[in-house]
Amino acid sequence: MTLTETAPLEKAPLERYVAPEKPSLVGLTRAQLAAVLGAVGVPESQRKMRVQQLWHWIYFRGFSEFAQMSSLSKELRAKLAENFTLARPEVVAEQVSVDGTRKWLLRLPGEIQGERPHEVECVYIPDTERGTLCVSSQVGCTLTCSFCHTGTQRLVRNLTPGEIVGQVMVARDRLGDYAGTERAQGAGLPTGGDRCISNIVMMGMGEPLYNFEAVRDALLIVADNEGIGISKRRITLSTSGVVPNIQRAGDEIGVMLAISLHAVRDELRNDLVPLNRKYPIAALLDACRNYPGLTNAKRITFEYVMLKDVNDSLADAKALIKLLKGIPAKINLIPFNPWPGSQYECSDWEQIEKFSEYIFNAGYSSPVRTPRGRDILAACGQLKSETEKLTARERMALRAMAMTD
Ligand code: SAH
Ligand code: SF4
C-alpha cells in the first residue's frame, strides 16, 4: 500500500494561541528578557545586569510578583508589573496519590471564545532519592499511534515555551522546590537529595520534536544552572521518531534521548507508530547511531510498550537485541495502559518477565516502568481522565508490578 492510500498519518495542528493581554515573562530566554527591558526603557548598558537579576528572581527563586524583586528599583518593578506578569499555567485540579505521585490539571489560554479550554496534565513521580516530572509539549498530538490515547484527541495545539517551563514552575511552586522556600512534606516525597524535582521527562502529551523550537527554548531554560538548574543529563526527551529533528535535538538541546520503538519490523511499526511510514526503522536507528554525544555513559533509551500477542514474543525480543547492536542503549519495557476503546491488551505479566529476562541476558538492564499513582490514574506518557476505570487485567498486572517496586 502506498502512503496516499492509507489512513492519514497526521492531523493538522491548530495555531490558536493568542497571547494574554499582559504576557508572562515565564519562559522567556535571556535575549527576550533583554528586549522586554528595552521596551520598558532600561538603557542598553544596564540590560545585561538587569537580565541576570530577573533571571535569578524568576527561575532561581521562583518569585511570582515583581514587588518581591528587591534588587530592582521600585520604578522598574512598577513598570514591569504594569506591562507583564509572572503567571504560570492555571492549575484547575491537583491530585495527590497515596504513593506521593501528584498530578496537576492545567488550563491554557488562547481559545476562540466559547470553545472548551485546552487542558494538559503534568505528573510528578517521587522516589526515595529523586523525583521525576513528566511534562507535556502539545495539547493532544498530531500523530496517531494506535495504542496511545493522546493520539485519538482531535484538538492539537503547540505549547509555548512559557507553558512548558510553566509546568516545571507550577510543580516547583507546589512542592516548595525553590531556594529559600519550604519544601512540601508528605508521603512518598524524596528524603534524599536537595530537591524534589531532580529529573524531567518530556513524555506527557504531544510529540516534542514537532514543537521543536518551543521545546528547545524551554529545556535550555530548565537546564540553565543559574536558574532552575536541572542538568541536561537528567532531562529526557522522548520521540516517536521524527528523524530530521533527532540530530538537531542533539546539537541544539543536548538532553538525553528516548525513542518510542515498540516494534522491530516496519510492517508492525507502521501500524503502531504510523510515523514509521515516513521514517522507517532503519532510518530511525541510523539517526540514533549518529546522535551527537552518544557514548556508553550517555545511552539512548528505547521504549517498548508490551502489547499482548502483538509485539511481545521471544522472537521479537531476539530481533530487538539484534536491531540495537552497536548502539549504546537502554531498553525500557512499558506495560500497556489500556483506555476505553483501545484495541490492545497488556501482555501477561509472565510474558513481560520472559521478555525482560531475555533482554537482561543479552546484557541490557531492562527495567519495566513501574506504574505509579494508580489511585489518581497518573501514568507518564498515558495521561487519562479520572472517570476511566482499570480493567481486571490491568489491575492484576499492576499489582504484580508493584511487587517489584
Ligand atoms: N510523543 C512522544 C512522547 C510522549 S508519549 C513519544 O511518543 O515518544 C511517552 C511514551 O508513552 C511513549 O513511549 C509512548 O509510546 C508511550 N505510551 C503512549 N500510550 C501508551 C499506553 N497506552 N500505554 C503505555 N505506554 C504508552
Ligand atoms: Fe503522539 Fe507519542 Fe501518543 Fe504517538 S505515542 S500519538 S507520538 S503522544
CSV table of C-alpha atoms and ligand atoms in Angstrom, one decimal:
chain,number,residue,atom,x,y,z
A,1,MET,CA,0.0,0.0,0.0
A,2,THR,CA,1.4,3.4,-0.8
A,3,LEU,CA,1.3,6.3,1.6
A,4,THR,CA,-1.6,8.1,-0.1
A,5,GLU,CA,-3.9,5.0,0.1
A,6,THR,CA,-3.5,4.6,3.9
A,7,ALA,CA,-5.3,6.4,6.7
A,8,PRO,CA,-4.0,9.9,7.4
A,9,LEU,CA,-0.6,9.9,9.1
A,10,GLU,CA,-1.0,13.2,10.9
A,11,LYS,CA,-3.7,15.6,11.9
A,12,ALA,CA,-3.2,19.3,11.2
A,13,PRO,CA,-2.3,21.4,14.3
A,14,LEU,CA,-4.4,24.4,15.3
A,15,GLU,CA,-2.3,27.5,15.8
A,16,ARG,CA,-4.8,29.2,18.0
A,17,TYR,CA,-2.6,30.6,20.7
A,18,VAL,CA,-3.4,34.1,21.5
A,19,ALA,CA,-1.1,35.7,24.0
A,20,PRO,CA,-2.8,37.2,27.0
A,21,GLU,CA,-3.1,40.9,27.1
A,22,LYS,CA,-0.4,41.1,29.8
A,23,PRO,CA,2.1,38.5,28.8
A,24,SER,CA,4.0,36.4,31.4
A,25,LEU,CA,7.8,36.6,31.5
A,26,VAL,CA,8.0,32.9,32.4
A,27,GLY,CA,9.5,31.1,29.5
A,28,LEU,CA,11.5,34.0,28.1
A,29,THR,CA,15.2,33.5,27.2
A,30,ARG,CA,17.8,35.9,28.3
A,31,ALA,CA,17.7,37.7,24.9
A,32,GLN,CA,14.0,38.0,25.1
A,33,LEU,CA,14.2,39.4,28.7
A,34,ALA,CA,16.7,42.0,27.4
A,35,ALA,CA,14.2,43.0,24.8
A,36,VAL,CA,11.5,43.4,27.4
A,37,LEU,CA,13.7,45.6,29.5
A,38,GLY,CA,14.5,47.7,26.5
A,39,ALA,CA,10.8,48.1,25.8
A,40,VAL,CA,10.2,49.5,29.3
A,41,GLY,CA,13.0,51.9,29.0
A,42,VAL,CA,16.0,50.3,30.6
A,43,PRO,CA,19.1,51.7,28.9
A,44,GLU,CA,21.2,49.2,26.9
A,45,SER,CA,24.2,49.5,29.2
A,46,GLN,CA,22.2,48.2,32.1
A,47,ARG,CA,20.2,45.4,30.4
A,48,LYS,CA,22.7,42.6,30.9
A,49,MET,CA,22.9,43.1,34.6
A,50,ARG,CA,19.1,43.5,34.9
A,51,VAL,CA,18.6,40.3,32.9
A,52,GLN,CA,20.8,38.5,35.4
A,53,GLN,CA,18.8,39.8,38.3
A,54,LEU,CA,15.4,39.0,36.7
A,55,TRP,CA,16.7,35.5,35.8
A,56,HIS,CA,17.6,34.8,39.4
A,57,TRP,CA,14.3,36.0,40.8
A,58,ILE,CA,12.1,34.3,38.2
A,59,TYR,CA,13.9,31.0,37.7
A,60,PHE,CA,16.1,30.5,40.8
A,61,ARG,CA,13.8,31.9,43.5
A,62,GLY,CA,10.5,31.3,41.7
A,63,PHE,CA,9.0,34.6,42.6
A,64,SER,CA,5.6,35.3,41.2
A,65,GLU,CA,5.4,39.1,42.0
A,66,PHE,CA,7.7,41.8,40.7
A,67,ALA,CA,7.3,43.5,44.0
A,68,GLN,CA,9.4,40.8,45.6
A,69,MET,CA,12.4,41.6,43.5
A,70,SER,CA,14.4,43.7,45.9
A,71,SER,CA,17.4,44.3,43.7
A,72,LEU,CA,15.3,46.1,41.1
A,73,SER,CA,14.4,49.7,41.6
A,74,LYS,CA,10.8,50.4,42.7
A,75,GLU,CA,10.2,52.3,39.4
A,76,LEU,CA,11.3,49.3,37.3
A,77,ARG,CA,9.3,46.9,39.3
A,78,ALA,CA,6.2,49.0,38.8
A,79,LYS,CA,6.8,49.4,35.1
A,80,LEU,CA,7.2,45.6,34.7
A,81,ALA,CA,4.1,44.9,36.7
A,82,GLU,CA,2.2,47.4,34.5
A,83,ASN,CA,3.0,45.5,31.4
A,84,PHE,CA,3.8,41.9,32.3
A,85,THR,CA,3.0,39.2,34.8
A,86,LEU,CA,4.9,36.1,36.1
A,87,ALA,CA,1.9,33.9,35.6
A,88,ARG,CA,2.2,30.2,35.3
A,89,PRO,CA,-0.5,28.0,33.6
A,90,GLU,CA,-3.6,28.0,35.7
A,91,VAL,CA,-4.0,24.9,37.9
A,92,VAL,CA,-7.5,23.6,37.8
A,93,ALA,CA,-7.0,20.4,39.8
A,94,GLU,CA,-4.4,18.8,41.9
A,95,GLN,CA,-4.4,15.2,43.0
A,96,VAL,CA,-2.1,13.5,45.4
A,97,SER,CA,-1.7,9.8,45.3
A,98,VAL,CA,-1.0,7.7,48.4
A,99,ASP,CA,2.4,6.9,47.0
A,100,GLY,CA,3.2,10.6,46.7
A,101,THR,CA,2.6,10.9,42.9
A,102,ARG,CA,1.0,14.2,42.1
A,103,LYS,CA,-1.0,15.2,39.1
A,104,TRP,CA,-1.9,18.7,38.1
A,105,LEU,CA,-4.5,19.6,35.5
A,106,LEU,CA,-3.6,22.8,33.8
A,107,ARG,CA,-5.8,25.1,31.8
A,108,LEU,CA,-4.3,27.0,29.0
A,109,PRO,CA,-5.4,30.3,27.4
A,110,GLY,CA,-5.6,31.3,23.8
A,111,GLU,CA,-9.0,29.9,22.9
A,112,ILE,CA,-11.6,31.0,20.5
A,113,GLN,CA,-14.3,32.4,22.6
A,114,GLY,CA,-16.9,29.9,23.7
A,115,GLU,CA,-14.8,26.9,22.8
A,116,ARG,CA,-13.8,24.4,25.5
A,117,PRO,CA,-10.5,25.4,27.1
A,118,HIS,CA,-7.4,23.4,26.4
A,119,GLU,CA,-6.0,21.3,29.2
A,120,VAL,CA,-2.9,19.4,29.8
A,121,GLU,CA,-1.7,17.3,32.7
A,122,CYS,CA,1.7,17.3,34.4
A,123,VAL,CA,2.7,14.4,36.6
A,124,TYR,CA,5.2,14.3,39.4
A,125,ILE,CA,6.6,10.8,40.3
A,126,PRO,CA,8.7,10.8,43.5
A,127,ASP,CA,11.2,8.2,44.6
A,128,THR,CA,13.4,8.0,47.7
A,129,GLU,CA,16.4,9.7,46.1
A,130,ARG,CA,14.8,11.6,43.2
A,131,GLY,CA,11.7,13.0,41.8
A,132,THR,CA,10.7,13.0,38.1
A,133,LEU,CA,8.4,15.4,36.4
A,134,CYS,CA,6.6,14.3,33.3
A,135,VAL,CA,6.0,17.3,31.1
A,136,SER,CA,3.7,17.8,28.0
A,137,SER,CA,4.8,19.5,24.8
A,138,GLN,CA,1.5,19.8,23.0
A,139,VAL,CA,-2.2,19.8,23.7
A,140,GLY,CA,-3.0,16.4,22.1
A,141,CYS,CA,-0.7,15.1,19.3
A,142,THR,CA,-0.8,15.4,15.6
A,143,LEU,CA,0.4,11.8,15.4
A,144,THR,CA,-1.9,8.8,15.6
A,145,CYS,CA,-0.1,5.9,17.3
A,146,SER,CA,-2.8,3.2,17.6
A,147,PHE,CA,-2.1,2.3,21.3
A,148,CYS,CA,-2.0,5.9,22.6
A,149,HIS,CA,-4.9,7.8,24.0
A,150,THR,CA,-3.4,11.2,23.2
A,151,GLY,CA,-3.3,10.2,19.6
A,152,THR,CA,-7.1,10.0,19.5
A,153,GLN,CA,-7.6,13.6,20.6
A,154,ARG,CA,-8.9,15.8,18.0
A,155,LEU,CA,-7.5,19.2,19.1
A,156,VAL,CA,-3.9,19.8,18.8
A,157,ARG,CA,-2.0,22.9,19.7
A,158,ASN,CA,1.7,23.5,20.3
A,159,LEU,CA,2.6,24.7,23.8
A,160,THR,CA,4.6,27.9,24.1
A,161,PRO,CA,8.0,27.8,25.9
A,162,GLY,CA,6.3,29.6,28.7
A,163,GLU,CA,3.7,26.9,29.0
A,164,ILE,CA,6.4,24.2,29.0
A,165,VAL,CA,8.7,25.9,31.5
A,166,GLY,CA,5.4,26.9,33.3
A,167,GLN,CA,4.7,23.2,34.1
A,168,VAL,CA,8.0,22.9,35.8
A,169,MET,CA,7.4,26.2,37.7
A,170,VAL,CA,3.9,25.0,38.8
A,171,ALA,CA,5.3,21.8,40.2
A,172,ARG,CA,8.2,23.6,41.9
A,173,ASP,CA,5.7,26.1,43.4
A,174,ARG,CA,3.5,23.3,44.8
A,175,LEU,CA,6.5,21.3,46.1
A,176,GLY,CA,8.3,24.2,47.6
A,177,ASP,CA,11.3,23.4,45.4
A,178,TYR,CA,13.0,26.8,45.3
A,179,ALA,CA,15.9,28.0,47.3
A,180,GLY,CA,14.5,29.8,50.4
A,181,THR,CA,11.1,28.2,50.2
A,182,GLU,CA,9.7,25.5,52.5
A,183,ARG,CA,9.8,22.0,51.0
A,184,ALA,CA,6.5,20.2,50.8
A,185,GLN,CA,6.0,17.3,53.3
A,186,GLY,CA,4.1,14.2,52.6
A,187,ALA,CA,4.1,10.5,51.9
A,188,GLY,CA,6.4,9.3,49.2
A,189,LEU,CA,8.4,12.6,48.7
A,190,PRO,CA,12.1,12.1,48.3
A,191,THR,CA,14.0,12.3,51.6
A,192,GLY,CA,17.5,12.3,50.0
A,193,GLY,CA,18.9,14.8,47.5
A,194,ASP,CA,18.5,18.6,47.8
A,195,ARG,CA,15.4,19.0,45.7
A,196,CYS,CA,12.0,17.4,45.0
A,197,ILE,CA,12.3,17.6,41.2
A,198,SER,CA,15.6,16.1,40.1
A,199,ASN,CA,14.6,14.8,36.7
A,200,ILE,CA,12.4,15.9,33.8
A,201,VAL,CA,10.9,13.6,31.1
A,202,MET,CA,9.2,15.1,28.0
A,203,MET,CA,6.8,12.1,28.0
A,204,GLY,CA,3.4,13.8,28.6
A,205,MET,CA,1.1,14.8,25.8
A,206,GLY,CA,2.4,15.5,22.4
A,207,GLU,CA,5.4,14.9,20.2
A,208,PRO,CA,8.2,17.2,21.4
A,209,LEU,CA,10.1,17.1,18.1
A,210,TYR,CA,7.1,18.5,16.3
A,211,ASN,CA,7.2,21.6,18.6
A,212,PHE,CA,11.0,21.8,18.3
A,213,GLU,CA,11.8,25.5,18.9
A,214,ALA,CA,9.5,25.8,21.9
A,215,VAL,CA,10.7,22.6,23.5
A,216,ARG,CA,14.4,23.6,22.8
A,217,ASP,CA,14.0,27.1,24.3
A,218,ALA,CA,12.1,25.7,27.3
A,219,LEU,CA,14.6,22.9,28.0
A,220,LEU,CA,17.5,25.2,27.8
A,221,ILE,CA,15.9,27.5,30.4
A,222,VAL,CA,15.2,24.5,32.6
A,223,ALA,CA,18.8,23.3,32.3
A,224,ASP,CA,20.4,26.8,32.9
A,225,ASN,CA,22.3,26.4,36.1
A,226,GLU,CA,21.7,30.0,37.2
A,227,GLY,CA,18.0,29.3,37.3
A,228,ILE,CA,16.1,26.1,37.6
A,229,GLY,CA,19.3,24.2,37.0
A,230,ILE,CA,18.2,20.6,36.2
A,231,SER,CA,21.2,19.2,34.3
A,232,LYS,CA,20.8,18.0,30.7
A,233,ARG,CA,21.8,14.5,31.9
A,234,ARG,CA,18.7,14.5,33.9
A,235,ILE,CA,16.3,15.6,31.2
A,236,THR,CA,15.0,13.0,28.7
A,237,LEU,CA,13.2,13.8,25.5
A,238,SER,CA,11.0,11.0,24.2
A,239,THR,CA,10.2,11.0,20.5
A,240,SER,CA,8.2,8.6,18.3
A,241,GLY,CA,10.9,9.1,15.7
A,242,VAL,CA,10.9,12.4,13.9
A,243,VAL,CA,14.2,11.6,12.2
A,244,PRO,CA,15.2,15.0,10.8
A,245,ASN,CA,14.9,16.6,14.2
A,246,ILE,CA,16.9,14.0,16.1
A,247,GLN,CA,20.3,15.4,15.1
A,248,ARG,CA,19.0,18.9,15.8
A,249,ALA,CA,17.9,17.8,19.3
A,250,GLY,CA,21.4,16.6,20.0
A,251,ASP,CA,23.1,19.7,18.6
A,252,GLU,CA,20.7,22.3,19.9
A,253,ILE,CA,19.3,20.9,23.1
A,254,GLY,CA,21.8,18.1,24.1
A,255,VAL,CA,19.5,16.3,26.5
A,256,MET,CA,19.1,12.5,26.9
A,257,LEU,CA,17.1,10.8,24.1
A,258,ALA,CA,14.4,8.2,24.3
A,259,ILE,CA,12.9,6.5,21.3
A,260,SER,CA,9.4,5.0,21.2
A,261,LEU,CA,10.4,2.0,19.2
A,262,HIS,CA,7.7,-0.5,20.2
A,263,ALA,CA,8.2,-2.8,17.2
A,264,VAL,CA,11.1,-4.5,15.4
A,265,ARG,CA,9.5,-4.8,12.0
A,266,ASP,CA,8.4,-2.0,9.7
A,267,GLU,CA,5.1,-3.7,8.9
A,268,LEU,CA,4.1,-3.7,12.5
A,269,ARG,CA,5.6,-0.4,13.4
A,270,ASN,CA,3.7,1.2,10.5
A,271,ASP,CA,0.5,0.1,12.4
A,272,LEU,CA,1.6,1.1,15.9
A,273,VAL,CA,3.5,4.3,15.1
A,274,PRO,CA,2.2,5.4,11.7
A,275,LEU,CA,5.1,8.0,11.5
A,276,ASN,CA,7.2,4.9,10.7
A,277,ARG,CA,5.7,5.1,7.2
A,278,LYS,CA,7.6,8.3,6.8
A,279,TYR,CA,10.7,7.4,8.8
A,280,PRO,CA,11.2,3.6,8.8
A,281,ILE,CA,13.2,1.7,11.5
A,282,ALA,CA,16.5,1.7,9.5
A,283,ALA,CA,16.4,5.5,9.1
A,284,LEU,CA,15.5,5.9,12.7
A,285,LEU,CA,18.3,3.7,14.0
A,286,ASP,CA,20.8,5.5,11.7
A,287,ALA,CA,19.8,8.8,13.3
A,288,CYS,CA,20.3,7.2,16.7
A,289,ARG,CA,23.7,5.9,15.8
A,290,ASN,CA,24.6,9.5,14.8
A,291,TYR,CA,23.1,11.1,17.9
A,292,PRO,CA,25.5,13.8,19.0
A,293,GLY,CA,27.2,13.0,22.3
A,294,LEU,CA,26.2,9.3,22.3
A,295,THR,CA,28.5,7.2,24.4
A,296,ASN,CA,28.3,4.3,26.8
A,297,ALA,CA,27.8,6.7,29.6
A,298,LYS,CA,25.1,8.6,27.7
A,299,ARG,CA,22.9,5.9,26.1
A,300,ILE,CA,19.7,6.2,24.2
A,301,THR,CA,16.6,4.7,25.9
A,302,PHE,CA,14.4,2.6,23.7
A,303,GLU,CA,10.9,2.4,24.9
A,304,TYR,CA,8.9,-0.7,24.1
A,305,VAL,CA,5.2,-1.0,25.0
A,306,MET,CA,4.2,-4.5,25.8
A,307,LEU,CA,1.2,-5.5,23.8
A,308,LYS,CA,-0.2,-8.9,24.2
A,309,ASP,CA,0.3,-11.2,21.2
A,310,VAL,CA,1.3,-8.2,19.1
A,311,ASN,CA,5.0,-7.5,19.8
A,312,ASP,CA,5.8,-9.5,22.9
A,313,SER,CA,7.1,-12.8,21.6
A,314,LEU,CA,10.6,-14.0,22.4
A,315,ALA,CA,11.4,-13.8,18.7
A,316,ASP,CA,10.6,-10.1,19.0
A,317,ALA,CA,13.0,-9.8,21.9
A,318,LYS,CA,15.7,-11.5,19.9
A,319,ALA,CA,15.1,-9.2,16.9
A,320,LEU,CA,15.2,-6.2,19.2
A,321,ILE,CA,18.6,-7.1,20.5
A,322,LYS,CA,19.9,-7.7,17.0
A,323,LEU,CA,18.5,-4.4,15.9
A,324,LEU,CA,20.1,-2.4,18.7
A,325,LYS,CA,23.5,-4.0,18.2
A,326,GLY,CA,26.3,-1.3,18.3
A,327,ILE,CA,24.1,1.4,19.7
A,328,PRO,CA,24.8,2.4,23.3
A,329,ALA,CA,21.2,1.6,24.5
A,330,LYS,CA,18.9,1.0,27.4
A,331,ILE,CA,15.6,-0.7,27.0
A,332,ASN,CA,12.6,0.4,28.8
A,333,LEU,CA,9.6,-2.0,28.8
A,334,ILE,CA,6.3,-0.3,29.3
A,335,PRO,CA,3.3,-2.3,30.3
A,336,PHE,CA,0.5,-1.2,28.0
A,337,ASN,CA,-2.0,1.0,29.8
A,338,PRO,CA,-5.4,0.3,28.3
A,339,TRP,CA,-8.0,3.0,27.7
A,340,PRO,CA,-11.7,2.7,26.8
A,341,GLY,CA,-11.9,1.7,23.1
A,342,SER,CA,-8.3,0.7,22.8
A,343,GLN,CA,-7.8,-2.3,20.6
A,344,TYR,CA,-4.9,-3.8,22.6
A,345,GLU,CA,-4.3,-5.7,25.9
A,346,CYS,CA,-1.3,-5.5,28.1
A,347,SER,CA,1.0,-8.5,27.8
A,348,ASP,CA,0.6,-11.1,30.6
A,349,TRP,CA,3.0,-10.5,33.4
A,350,GLU,CA,4.8,-13.8,32.8
A,351,GLN,CA,5.4,-12.8,29.2
A,352,ILE,CA,6.8,-9.4,30.3
A,353,GLU,CA,9.1,-11.2,32.7
A,354,LYS,CA,10.3,-13.7,30.0
A,355,PHE,CA,10.9,-10.8,27.5
A,356,SER,CA,12.7,-8.8,30.1
A,357,GLU,CA,14.9,-11.8,31.1
A,358,TYR,CA,15.9,-12.3,27.5
A,359,ILE,CA,17.0,-8.7,27.2
A,360,PHE,CA,18.8,-8.9,30.6
A,361,ASN,CA,20.7,-12.0,29.5
A,362,ALA,CA,21.7,-10.1,26.3
A,363,GLY,CA,23.5,-7.6,28.5
A,364,TYR,CA,20.9,-4.9,28.9
A,365,SER,CA,19.3,-3.9,32.1
A,366,SER,CA,15.7,-3.9,31.3
A,367,PRO,CA,13.7,-2.1,33.9
A,368,VAL,CA,9.9,-2.4,33.5
A,369,ARG,CA,8.5,1.0,34.0
A,370,THR,CA,6.6,0.7,37.3
A,371,PRO,CA,3.2,2.3,37.1
A,372,ARG,CA,2.8,4.9,39.9
A,373,GLY,CA,0.0,6.9,41.2
A,374,ARG,CA,-2.6,4.3,40.2
A,375,ASP,CA,-5.2,5.7,42.6
A,376,ILE,CA,-5.2,9.0,40.7
A,377,LEU,CA,-4.6,7.3,37.4
A,378,ALA,CA,-1.5,9.2,36.6
A,379,ALA,CA,0.8,7.5,34.1
A,380,CYS,CA,3.6,9.1,32.4
A,381,GLY,CA,3.0,9.0,28.6
A,382,GLN,CA,-0.5,8.0,29.1
A,383,LEU,CA,-2.5,10.6,31.0
A,384,LYS,CA,-6.1,9.8,31.3
A,385,SER,CA,-9.2,11.1,32.9
A,386,GLU,CA,-10.4,10.1,36.3
A,387,THR,CA,-13.6,8.6,35.0
A,388,GLU,CA,-11.9,5.8,33.3
A,389,LYS,CA,-11.8,2.5,35.1
A,390,LEU,CA,-9.0,0.0,35.2
A,391,THR,CA,-9.7,-3.4,33.7
A,392,ALA,CA,-9.3,-6.5,35.8
A,393,ARG,CA,-6.3,-7.5,33.7
A,394,GLU,CA,-4.6,-4.1,34.2
A,395,ARG,CA,-5.2,-4.3,37.9
A,396,MET,CA,-3.6,-7.7,38.0
A,397,ALA,CA,-0.6,-6.6,36.0
A,398,LEU,CA,-0.2,-3.5,38.1
A,399,ARG,CA,-0.3,-5.4,41.3
A,400,ALA,CA,2.3,-7.8,40.1
A,401,MET,CA,4.5,-4.9,39.1
A,402,ALA,CA,4.0,-3.1,42.3
A,403,MET,CA,5.7,-6.0,44.0
A,404,THR,CA,8.9,-5.3,42.0
A,405,ASP,CA,9.0,-1.7,43.1
B,1,SAH,N1,5.2,11.6,21.7
B,1,SAH,C1,6.3,11.2,22.4
B,1,SAH,C2,6.3,11.4,23.9
B,1,SAH,C3,5.0,11.2,24.6
B,1,SAH,S1,4.5,9.5,24.8
B,1,SAH,C4,6.6,9.7,22.1
B,1,SAH,O1,5.7,9.1,21.5
B,1,SAH,O2,7.7,9.2,22.4
B,1,SAH,C5,5.6,8.9,26.1
B,1,SAH,C6,5.7,7.3,26.0
B,1,SAH,O3,4.4,6.7,26.4
B,1,SAH,C7,5.9,6.8,24.6
B,1,SAH,O4,6.9,5.8,24.6
B,1,SAH,C8,4.6,6.3,24.2
B,1,SAH,O5,4.7,5.4,23.1
B,1,SAH,C9,4.1,5.7,25.5
B,1,SAH,N2,2.7,5.4,25.5
B,1,SAH,C10,1.7,6.0,24.9
B,1,SAH,N3,0.5,5.5,25.2
B,1,SAH,C11,0.7,4.4,26.0
B,1,SAH,C12,-0.1,3.4,26.6
B,1,SAH,N4,-1.4,3.4,26.4
B,1,SAH,N5,0.5,2.5,27.4
B,1,SAH,C13,1.8,2.5,27.6
B,1,SAH,N6,2.6,3.4,27.0
B,1,SAH,C14,2.1,4.4,26.2
B,2,SF4,FE1,1.8,11.2,19.9
B,2,SF4,FE2,3.6,9.9,21.4
B,2,SF4,FE3,1.0,9.3,21.6
B,2,SF4,FE4,2.3,8.7,19.4
B,2,SF4,S1,2.7,7.9,21.4
B,2,SF4,S2,0.2,9.6,19.5
B,2,SF4,S3,3.7,10.4,19.2
B,2,SF4,S4,1.9,11.2,22.2
